[in-house]
PDB file of C-alpha atoms in Angstrom:
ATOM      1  CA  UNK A   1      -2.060  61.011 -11.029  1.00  0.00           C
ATOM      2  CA  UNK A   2      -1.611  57.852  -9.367  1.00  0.00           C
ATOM      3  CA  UNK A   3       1.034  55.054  -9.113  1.00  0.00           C
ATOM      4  CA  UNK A   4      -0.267  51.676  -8.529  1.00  0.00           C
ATOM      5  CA  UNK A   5       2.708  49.509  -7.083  1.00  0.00           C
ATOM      6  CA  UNK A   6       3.333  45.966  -9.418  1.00  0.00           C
ATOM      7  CA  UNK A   7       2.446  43.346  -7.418  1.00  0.00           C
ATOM      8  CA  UNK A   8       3.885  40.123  -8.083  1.00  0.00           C
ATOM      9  CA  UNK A   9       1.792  37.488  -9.757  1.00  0.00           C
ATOM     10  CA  UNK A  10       1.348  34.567  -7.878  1.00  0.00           C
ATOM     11  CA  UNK A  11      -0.074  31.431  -9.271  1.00  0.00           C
ATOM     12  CA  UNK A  12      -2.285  28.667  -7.719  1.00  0.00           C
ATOM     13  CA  UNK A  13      -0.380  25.472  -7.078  1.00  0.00           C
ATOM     14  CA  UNK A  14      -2.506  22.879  -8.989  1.00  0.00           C
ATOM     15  CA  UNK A  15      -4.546  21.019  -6.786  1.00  0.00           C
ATOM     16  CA  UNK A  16      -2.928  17.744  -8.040  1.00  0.00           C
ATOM     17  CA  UNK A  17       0.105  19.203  -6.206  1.00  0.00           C
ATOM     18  CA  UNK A  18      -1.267  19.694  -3.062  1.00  0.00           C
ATOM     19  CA  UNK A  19      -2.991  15.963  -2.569  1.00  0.00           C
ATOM     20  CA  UNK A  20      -0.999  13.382  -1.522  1.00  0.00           C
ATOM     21  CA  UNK A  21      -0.536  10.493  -3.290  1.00  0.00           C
ATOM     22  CA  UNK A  22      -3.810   7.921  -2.420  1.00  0.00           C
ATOM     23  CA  UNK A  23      -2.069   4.686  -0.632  1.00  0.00           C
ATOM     24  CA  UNK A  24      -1.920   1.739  -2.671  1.00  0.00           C
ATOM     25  CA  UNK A  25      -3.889  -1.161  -1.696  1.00  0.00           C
ATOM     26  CA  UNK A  26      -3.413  -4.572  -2.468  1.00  0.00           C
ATOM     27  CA  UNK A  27      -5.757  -8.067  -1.323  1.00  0.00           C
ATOM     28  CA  UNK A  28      -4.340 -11.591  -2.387  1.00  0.00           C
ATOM     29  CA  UNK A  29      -5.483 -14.904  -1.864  1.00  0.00           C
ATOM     30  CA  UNK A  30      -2.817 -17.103   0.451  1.00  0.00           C
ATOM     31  CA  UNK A  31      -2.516 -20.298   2.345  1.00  0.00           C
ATOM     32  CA  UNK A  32      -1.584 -18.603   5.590  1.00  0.00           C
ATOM     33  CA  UNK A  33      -3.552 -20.804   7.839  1.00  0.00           C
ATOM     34  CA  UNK A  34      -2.498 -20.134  11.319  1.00  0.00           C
ATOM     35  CA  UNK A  35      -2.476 -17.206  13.406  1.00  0.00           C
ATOM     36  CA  UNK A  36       1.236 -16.719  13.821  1.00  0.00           C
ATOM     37  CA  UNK A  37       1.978 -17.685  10.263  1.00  0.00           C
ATOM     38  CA  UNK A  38       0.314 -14.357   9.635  1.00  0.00           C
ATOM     39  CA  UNK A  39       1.244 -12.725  12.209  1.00  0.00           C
ATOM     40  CA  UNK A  40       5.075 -13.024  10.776  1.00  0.00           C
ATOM     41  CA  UNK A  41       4.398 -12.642   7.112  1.00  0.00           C
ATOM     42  CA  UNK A  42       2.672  -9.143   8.274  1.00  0.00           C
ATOM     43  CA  UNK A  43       5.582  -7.972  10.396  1.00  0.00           C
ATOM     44  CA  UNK A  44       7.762  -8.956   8.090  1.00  0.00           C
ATOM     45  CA  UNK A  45       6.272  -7.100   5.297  1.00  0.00           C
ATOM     46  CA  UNK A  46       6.406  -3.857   7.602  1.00  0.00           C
ATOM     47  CA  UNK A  47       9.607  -4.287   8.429  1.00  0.00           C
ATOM     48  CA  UNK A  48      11.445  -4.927   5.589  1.00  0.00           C
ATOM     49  CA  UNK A  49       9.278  -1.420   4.376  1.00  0.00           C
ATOM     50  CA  UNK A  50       7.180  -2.580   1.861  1.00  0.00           C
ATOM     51  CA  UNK A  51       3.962  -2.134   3.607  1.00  0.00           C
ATOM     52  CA  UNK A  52       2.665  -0.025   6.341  1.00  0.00           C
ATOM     53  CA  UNK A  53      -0.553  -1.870   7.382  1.00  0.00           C
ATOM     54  CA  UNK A  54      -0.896  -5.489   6.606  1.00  0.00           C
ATOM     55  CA  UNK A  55      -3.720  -7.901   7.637  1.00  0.00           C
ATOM     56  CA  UNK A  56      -4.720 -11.647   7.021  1.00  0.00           C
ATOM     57  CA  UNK A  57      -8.465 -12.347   7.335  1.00  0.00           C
ATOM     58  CA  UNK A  58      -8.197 -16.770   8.225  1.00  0.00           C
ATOM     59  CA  UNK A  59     -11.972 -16.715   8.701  1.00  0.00           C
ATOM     60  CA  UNK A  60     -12.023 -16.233   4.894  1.00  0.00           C
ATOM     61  CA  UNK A  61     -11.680 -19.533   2.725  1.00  0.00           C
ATOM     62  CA  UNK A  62      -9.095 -17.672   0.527  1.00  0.00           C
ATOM     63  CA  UNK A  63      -7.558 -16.551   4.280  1.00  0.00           C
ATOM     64  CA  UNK A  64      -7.003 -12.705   2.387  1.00  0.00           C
ATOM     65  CA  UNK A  65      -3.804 -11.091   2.572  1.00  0.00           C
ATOM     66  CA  UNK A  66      -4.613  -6.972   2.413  1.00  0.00           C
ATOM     67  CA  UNK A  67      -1.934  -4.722   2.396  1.00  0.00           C
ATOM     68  CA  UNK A  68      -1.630  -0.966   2.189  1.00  0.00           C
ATOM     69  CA  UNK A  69       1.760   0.630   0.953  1.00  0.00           C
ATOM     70  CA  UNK A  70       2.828   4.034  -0.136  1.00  0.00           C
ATOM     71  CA  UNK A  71       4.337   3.179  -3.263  1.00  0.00           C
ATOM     72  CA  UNK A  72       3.400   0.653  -6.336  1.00  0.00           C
ATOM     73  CA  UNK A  73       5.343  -2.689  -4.977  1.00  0.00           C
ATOM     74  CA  UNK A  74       2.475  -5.504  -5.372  1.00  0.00           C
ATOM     75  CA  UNK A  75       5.258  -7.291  -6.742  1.00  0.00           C
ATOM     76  CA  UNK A  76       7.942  -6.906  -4.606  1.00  0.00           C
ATOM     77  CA  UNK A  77       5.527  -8.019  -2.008  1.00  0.00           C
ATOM     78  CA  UNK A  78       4.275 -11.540  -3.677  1.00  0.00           C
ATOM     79  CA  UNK A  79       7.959 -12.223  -4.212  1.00  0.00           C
ATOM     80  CA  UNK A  80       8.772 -11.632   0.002  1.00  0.00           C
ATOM     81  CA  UNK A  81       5.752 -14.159   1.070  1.00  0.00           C
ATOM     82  CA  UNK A  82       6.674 -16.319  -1.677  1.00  0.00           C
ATOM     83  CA  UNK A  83      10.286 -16.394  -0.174  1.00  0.00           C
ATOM     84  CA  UNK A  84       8.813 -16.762   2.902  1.00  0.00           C
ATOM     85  CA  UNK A  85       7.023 -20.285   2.035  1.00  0.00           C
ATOM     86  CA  UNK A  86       3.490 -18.989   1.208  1.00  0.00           C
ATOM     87  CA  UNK A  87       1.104 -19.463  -2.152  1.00  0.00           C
ATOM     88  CA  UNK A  88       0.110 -15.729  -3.117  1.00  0.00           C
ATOM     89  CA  UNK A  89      -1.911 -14.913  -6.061  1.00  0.00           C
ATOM     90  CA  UNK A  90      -3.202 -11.524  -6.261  1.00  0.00           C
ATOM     91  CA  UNK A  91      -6.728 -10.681  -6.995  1.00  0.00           C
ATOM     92  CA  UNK A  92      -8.256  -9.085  -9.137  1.00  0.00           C
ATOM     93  CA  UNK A  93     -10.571  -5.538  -8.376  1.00  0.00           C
TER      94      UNK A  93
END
């Protein structure tokens, strides 16, 4: 006769679990017209934590605001370049 030891079950973490979260991206139309003007609203935004990557494309006629954040603030970020003097309206996908 033999014993079979009980092994512990172990289940599979679901795979939901072990993805992390997909950044959130967000591209709004602004009247940022000059290079430093952007340059400021994009270090701002970083520094006060609400982004982690922020561009302004002034080539474009809508000169493009695109950020990328780690949490769902499109919001919270309008309101900062609003307070900071600039027209922001997001767009849509």
């Amino acid at each position: 006769m033999y014993l079979l030891a009980k092994r512990p079950v172990v289940f599979p973490k679901s795979s939901a679990s072990l993805s992390p979260t997909p950044p959130k991206i967000g591209v709004f139309k602004t009247n940022i017209g000059k290079r430093q003007e952007a340059n400021r609203v994009c270090n701002q935004l970083k520094t006060d934590g609400l982004v982690t990557r922020a561009t302004v494309d002034l080539s474009d006629c809508d000169h493009i605001l695109r950020t990328v954040s780690n949490k769902n603030n499109l919001l919270e970020i309008i309101l900062a370049v609003q307070c900071m003097g600039f027209f922001i309206e997001e767009l849509p996908d």
